[in-house]
Amino acid sequence: MQPLLQQMQATVEETILHMWVFKGCKDFYLRARMLSSQIDNLTEYHNLNSQLLQSTSLEKSMLPKAMLMVPDENKLPGSGYWGV
């Protein structure tokens, strides 16, 4: 990106603006990748939990409350990242 800005003879303000946009897009996609991996992990946990309940013929109401909690609740999407 820097060579293109130099070729366009961009001002310092334009260069800074382009860098901020680039950094914002990079942060957005990194966060999206993190969220998709967390959703994938939670889906895998849910599927495994469902399979175990079916194979043992238990019901959710029979399980202790600690087993029904989602693991790593503090790492779920929107749990404090970027002030959310």
Short mmCIF file of C-alpha atoms in Angstrom, two decimals:
data_model
loop_
_atom_site.label_atom_id
_atom_site.label_comp_id
_atom_site.label_asym_id
_atom_site.label_seq_id
_atom_site.Cartn_x
_atom_site.Cartn_y
_atom_site.Cartn_z
CA MET A 1 0.00 0.00 0.00
CA GLN A 2 2.84 2.39 0.80
CA PRO A 3 4.34 2.29 -2.74
CA LEU A 4 0.91 3.04 -4.20
CA LEU A 5 0.48 6.05 -1.91
CA GLN A 6 3.94 7.30 -2.90
CA GLN A 7 3.10 6.85 -6.58
CA MET A 8 -0.10 8.89 -6.07
CA GLN A 9 1.98 11.55 -4.27
CA ALA A 10 -0.42 11.39 -1.34
CA THR A 11 -0.17 13.99 1.40
CA VAL A 12 0.75 13.04 4.94
CA GLU A 13 -2.90 13.35 6.02
CA GLU A 14 -4.05 11.04 3.21
CA THR A 15 -1.36 8.51 4.10
CA ILE A 16 -2.36 8.55 7.77
CA LEU A 17 -6.03 8.17 6.83
CA HIS A 18 -5.27 5.19 4.58
CA MET A 19 -3.21 3.57 7.32
CA TRP A 20 -6.04 4.03 9.86
CA VAL A 21 -8.52 2.44 7.45
CA PHE A 22 -6.12 -0.44 6.76
CA LYS A 23 -5.54 -1.02 10.49
CA GLY A 24 -9.29 -0.88 11.17
CA CYS A 25 -10.03 -3.46 8.47
CA LYS A 26 -7.23 -5.69 9.75
CA ASP A 27 -8.57 -5.52 13.33
CA PHE A 28 -12.10 -6.23 12.08
CA TYR A 29 -11.06 -9.38 10.22
CA LEU A 30 -8.89 -10.61 13.09
CA ARG A 31 -11.84 -10.23 15.47
CA ALA A 32 -14.15 -11.96 12.98
CA ARG A 33 -11.71 -14.89 12.75
CA MET A 34 -11.55 -15.08 16.55
CA LEU A 35 -15.35 -15.05 16.84
CA SER A 36 -15.77 -17.73 14.18
CA SER A 37 -13.33 -20.03 15.98
CA GLN A 38 -15.18 -19.46 19.28
CA ILE A 39 -18.51 -20.23 17.61
CA ASP A 40 -16.97 -23.36 16.09
CA ASN A 41 -15.72 -24.48 19.51
CA LEU A 42 -19.09 -23.83 21.15
CA THR A 43 -20.91 -25.70 18.37
CA GLU A 44 -18.56 -28.65 18.78
CA TYR A 45 -19.14 -28.58 22.56
CA HIS A 46 -22.92 -28.45 22.04
CA ASN A 47 -22.88 -31.36 19.56
CA LEU A 48 -20.71 -33.47 21.86
CA ASN A 49 -22.98 -32.68 24.79
CA SER A 50 -26.07 -33.69 22.76
CA GLN A 51 -24.45 -36.96 21.67
CA LEU A 52 -23.50 -37.80 25.24
CA LEU A 53 -27.03 -37.10 26.47
CA GLN A 54 -28.49 -39.34 23.76
CA SER A 55 -26.06 -42.20 24.36
CA THR A 56 -26.63 -42.21 28.12
CA SER A 57 -30.39 -41.53 27.86
CA LEU A 58 -30.15 -38.73 30.40
CA GLU A 59 -32.17 -35.54 30.35
CA LYS A 60 -30.79 -32.05 30.85
CA SER A 61 -32.81 -31.61 34.02
CA MET A 62 -30.93 -34.55 35.57
CA LEU A 63 -27.53 -32.89 35.12
CA PRO A 64 -25.86 -30.65 37.72
CA LYS A 65 -25.98 -26.93 36.95
CA ALA A 66 -22.20 -26.80 36.56
CA MET A 67 -22.40 -29.16 33.58
CA LEU A 68 -24.95 -26.95 31.84
CA MET A 69 -22.73 -23.87 31.94
CA VAL A 70 -20.87 -22.90 28.79
CA PRO A 71 -17.10 -23.28 29.27
CA ASP A 72 -15.02 -20.09 29.29
CA GLU A 73 -17.97 -17.72 29.60
CA ASN A 74 -15.57 -14.79 29.94
CA LYS A 75 -14.21 -15.50 26.46
CA LEU A 76 -17.56 -15.43 24.68
CA PRO A 77 -18.17 -12.82 21.96
CA GLY A 78 -18.90 -9.38 23.39
CA SER A 79 -17.58 -10.13 26.87
CA GLY A 80 -15.47 -7.03 27.31
CA TYR A 81 -13.53 -6.88 24.04
CA TRP A 82 -13.26 -3.24 22.89
CA GLY A 83 -15.33 -2.02 25.81
CA VAL A 84 -18.42 -4.02 24.89
#
